[in-house]
Coordinates of C-alpha atoms in Angstrom, one line a residue:
X1 CA 6.4 9.9 5.7
X2 CA 9.4 11.9 6.7
X3 CA 11.4 8.7 7.3
X4 CA 10.7 7.6 3.8
X5 CA 11.9 11.0 2.4
X6 CA 15.1 10.7 4.4
X7 CA 15.8 7.2 3.1
X8 CA 15.3 8.4 -0.5
X9 CA 17.6 11.3 0.1
X10 CA 20.2 8.9 1.6
X11 CA 20.0 6.5 -1.4
X12 CA 20.3 9.5 -3.8
X13 CA 23.5 10.7 -1.9
X14 CA 25.0 7.2 -2.0
X15 CA 24.4 7.0 -5.7
X16 CA 25.6 10.4 -6.7
X17 CA 28.8 10.2 -4.7
X18 CA 30.0 7.5 -7.0
X19 CA 28.6 9.1 -10.1
X20 CA 30.9 12.2 -10.4
X21 CA 33.0 10.7 -13.2
X22 CA 30.5 8.5 -14.8
X23 CA 28.4 8.9 -18.0
X24 CA 24.8 9.8 -17.5
X25 CA 21.9 8.4 -19.4
X26 CA 18.1 9.0 -19.9
X27 CA 16.0 5.8 -20.4
X28 CA 12.4 5.2 -21.4
X29 CA 10.9 2.0 -20.0
X30 CA 7.9 -0.3 -20.2
X31 CA 7.0 -3.1 -17.7
X32 CA 4.1 -5.5 -17.8
X33 CA 3.1 -8.3 -15.3
X34 CA 0.8 -9.2 -12.6
X35 CA -0.7 -7.3 -9.6
X36 CA -2.2 -8.9 -6.6
X37 CA -3.6 -7.8 -3.3
X38 CA -3.2 -9.8 0.0
X39 CA -6.7 -10.6 0.8
X40 CA -7.7 -14.2 1.5
X41 CA -9.8 -14.3 -1.7
X42 CA -7.7 -12.1 -3.9
X43 CA -7.3 -12.7 -7.7
X44 CA -4.1 -11.9 -9.7
X45 CA -4.7 -9.5 -12.5
X46 CA -2.8 -7.6 -15.2
X47 CA -0.8 -4.5 -14.6
X48 CA 1.7 -2.4 -16.5
X49 CA 3.8 0.8 -16.1
X50 CA 5.5 3.4 -18.2
X51 CA 8.6 5.1 -16.7
X52 CA 11.4 7.5 -17.3
X53 CA 14.8 6.7 -15.7
X54 CA 17.6 9.2 -15.2
X55 CA 21.0 7.5 -14.5
X56 CA 23.7 9.7 -13.1
X57 CA 25.9 6.6 -13.1
X58 CA 25.6 3.0 -14.3
X59 CA 24.5 1.7 -10.9
X60 CA 22.1 4.4 -9.6
X61 CA 19.0 5.9 -11.1
X62 CA 15.9 7.9 -10.3
X63 CA 12.6 7.0 -12.0
X64 CA 9.3 8.5 -12.6
X65 CA 6.7 5.8 -13.1
X66 CA 3.0 5.8 -14.1
X67 CA 1.4 2.5 -13.1
X68 CA -2.0 1.0 -14.2
X69 CA -3.6 -2.3 -13.1
X70 CA -6.7 -4.0 -11.7
X71 CA -6.7 -5.0 -8.1
X72 CA -9.7 -7.4 -7.2
X73 CA -10.9 -9.9 -4.7
X74 CA -13.9 -12.2 -4.6
X75 CA -16.6 -11.8 -7.2
X76 CA -19.0 -8.8 -7.6
X77 CA -21.9 -10.8 -6.2
X78 CA -19.9 -13.0 -3.9
X79 CA -21.0 -14.5 -0.6
X80 CA -20.4 -14.3 2.3
X81 CA -19.4 -10.7 2.7
X82 CA -17.3 -9.5 5.7
X83 CA -14.3 -7.2 6.3
X84 CA -12.0 -10.2 5.8
X85 CA -13.8 -11.4 2.6
X86 CA -14.2 -8.4 0.5
X87 CA -15.5 -8.3 -2.9
X88 CA -14.4 -5.5 -5.2
X89 CA -12.6 -4.4 -8.6
X90 CA -10.3 -1.5 -8.4
X91 CA -8.8 -0.3 -11.7
X92 CA -6.2 1.9 -10.0
X93 CA -3.7 4.4 -11.4
X94 CA -0.6 5.5 -9.6
X95 CA 2.3 7.9 -10.2
X96 CA 5.5 7.1 -8.2
X97 CA 8.9 8.6 -7.9
X98 CA 11.6 6.1 -6.9
X99 CA 15.4 6.0 -6.0
X100 CA 17.1 2.8 -7.3
X101 CA 20.3 1.7 -5.8
X102 CA 22.1 -1.0 -7.7
X103 CA 24.4 -3.4 -6.0
X104 CA 27.2 -2.2 -8.3
X105 CA 27.4 1.0 -6.2
X106 CA 28.4 -1.1 -3.3
X107 CA 30.3 -4.0 -4.8
X108 CA 33.6 -3.2 -6.9
X109 CA 34.3 -4.8 -10.1
X110 CA 35.1 -8.6 -9.8
X111 CA 34.7 -11.3 -12.3
X112 CA 33.1 -13.6 -9.8
X113 CA 30.7 -11.0 -8.2
X114 CA 29.9 -9.1 -11.4
X115 CA 26.4 -10.6 -12.0
X116 CA 25.6 -9.6 -8.4
X117 CA 26.2 -6.0 -9.3
X118 CA 23.0 -5.8 -11.5
X119 CA 20.6 -6.5 -8.6
X120 CA 19.0 -3.4 -7.2
X121 CA 16.8 -2.2 -4.4
X122 CA 14.4 0.8 -4.5
X123 CA 11.9 2.8 -2.6
X124 CA 10.0 6.0 -3.1
X125 CA 6.7 7.7 -2.7
X126 CA 3.8 8.4 -5.0
X127 CA -0.1 8.8 -5.2
X128 CA -2.4 6.1 -6.0
X129 CA -6.0 6.8 -7.4
X130 CA -8.5 4.2 -6.3
X131 CA -11.1 3.7 -9.1
X132 CA -13.6 1.3 -7.8
X133 CA -15.6 -0.1 -10.8
X134 CA -17.6 -2.8 -9.0
X135 CA -18.2 -3.7 -5.4
X136 CA -20.4 -5.9 -3.2
X137 CA -22.5 -4.9 -1.6
X138 CA -23.3 -2.1 -4.0
X139 CA -24.0 0.8 -1.6
X140 CA -23.0 4.2 -0.7
X141 CA -20.4 2.8 1.7
X142 CA -17.6 2.8 -1.0
X143 CA -15.4 5.7 -2.0
X144 CA -12.9 6.7 -4.7
X145 CA -10.0 8.7 -3.6
X146 CA -6.3 9.5 -3.9
X147 CA -3.9 8.2 -1.3
X148 CA -0.1 8.0 -0.8
X149 CA 1.6 4.9 -1.8
X150 CA 5.1 3.7 -0.7
X151 CA 6.9 1.0 -2.7
X152 CA 9.7 -1.3 -1.8
X153 CA 11.1 -2.9 -4.9
X154 CA 13.7 -5.5 -5.7
X155 CA 14.8 -6.3 -9.2
X156 CA 17.6 -7.4 -11.7
X157 CA 18.7 -5.7 -15.0
X158 CA 20.3 -7.4 -18.0
X159 CA 22.3 -4.8 -19.8
X160 CA 22.7 -4.8 -23.6
X161 CA 25.3 -2.4 -25.0
X162 CA 25.7 -1.0 -28.5
X163 CA 28.6 -1.8 -31.0
X164 CA 30.4 1.2 -29.4
X165 CA 29.9 -0.1 -25.9
X166 CA 27.3 2.5 -25.1
X167 CA 24.3 1.6 -23.0
X168 CA 21.4 0.6 -25.3
X169 CA 18.8 -1.7 -23.7
X170 CA 18.1 -3.1 -20.3
X171 CA 15.8 -6.2 -19.6
X172 CA 14.3 -5.6 -16.4
X173 CA 12.8 -8.2 -13.8
X174 CA 11.2 -6.7 -10.8
X175 CA 9.0 -7.3 -7.7
X176 CA 7.5 -4.5 -5.6
X177 CA 5.5 -4.5 -2.4
X178 CA 3.4 -1.4 -2.1
X179 CA 2.0 0.1 1.0
X180 CA -1.1 2.3 0.7
X181 CA -2.1 4.5 3.5
X182 CA -5.5 5.8 4.6
X183 CA -8.6 3.5 4.0
X184 CA -6.7 1.1 1.7
X185 CA -7.6 -0.4 -1.6
X186 CA -11.1 -2.0 -1.3
X187 CA -13.1 1.1 -1.7
X188 CA -15.2 0.5 1.5
X189 CA -15.5 3.5 3.8
X190 CA -14.6 1.6 6.9
X191 CA -13.0 2.9 10.0
X192 CA -11.5 -0.4 10.9
X193 CA -10.0 -2.4 8.0
X194 CA -7.9 -5.5 7.8
X195 CA -4.2 -4.9 7.5
X196 CA -4.1 -6.7 4.2
X197 CA -6.2 -3.9 2.7
X198 CA -3.1 -1.7 2.6
X199 CA -0.8 -3.9 0.5
X200 CA -0.5 -4.9 -3.1
X201 CA 2.3 -6.4 -5.2
X202 CA 3.5 -5.8 -8.8
X203 CA 5.7 -8.3 -10.3
X204 CA 6.8 -7.6 -13.9
X205 CA 9.3 -8.0 -16.8
X206 CA 10.1 -5.0 -18.9
X207 CA 12.5 -3.2 -21.2
X208 CA 14.3 0.1 -21.0
X209 CA 15.7 2.0 -24.0
X210 CA 18.5 4.4 -23.6
X211 CA 17.4 7.6 -25.4
X212 CA 20.4 9.7 -24.6
X213 CA 23.9 9.4 -23.1
X214 CA 25.8 12.4 -21.6
X215 CA 29.2 12.8 -20.1
X216 CA 32.6 12.1 -21.5
X217 CA 30.9 11.8 -24.9
X218 CA 27.3 12.2 -25.9
X219 CA 24.9 10.0 -27.9
X220 CA 21.9 11.8 -29.4
X221 CA 18.3 11.4 -28.4
X222 CA 16.3 8.7 -30.1
X223 CA 19.2 7.0 -31.9
X224 CA 18.7 3.9 -34.0

């Protein structure tokens, strides 16, 4: 856990070192897509997130994200049951803080490389609330609990600016692999669980709206 916090701090320092003379912005975003576990009998389901991003520069931001989705595998009454063939439905909720380092922080302006500058990598830490709604076998062996979650995310932003060349909208494409500690995602109170119990993915498309711009000049909140 300490290594993750040190990595977030390093990314934050790298981003802010280049941000001293840049404009800052505050964005509100929404993403929707699919979530999936890594069980052998997993099923892709719908997930979405609402987030607030603070950009101290064009190519670095810190986000606070609230994520909702349904993780499932097998069927509620599926056979056969084993640790490697679990059957559950988990309508989870998660709150995650991430540091997002865009490649533009590392790549200088160049006509040929400019599209590469809008890729980004991110990591962070948060808490995931396992909310098991259905499980097989239906017994007292399953639990609902909160557990730390560590995401590793890669994505791309398409920037849309206003008539005055201020940031206005971002179209976001992203994929995140999320590691959950503890007893995992299936809700079974097992001492030994398959490694796949600890991972799920969230792939999405979204939009960010720039609510405010600060710096060399300011743009008011909730402008239209």
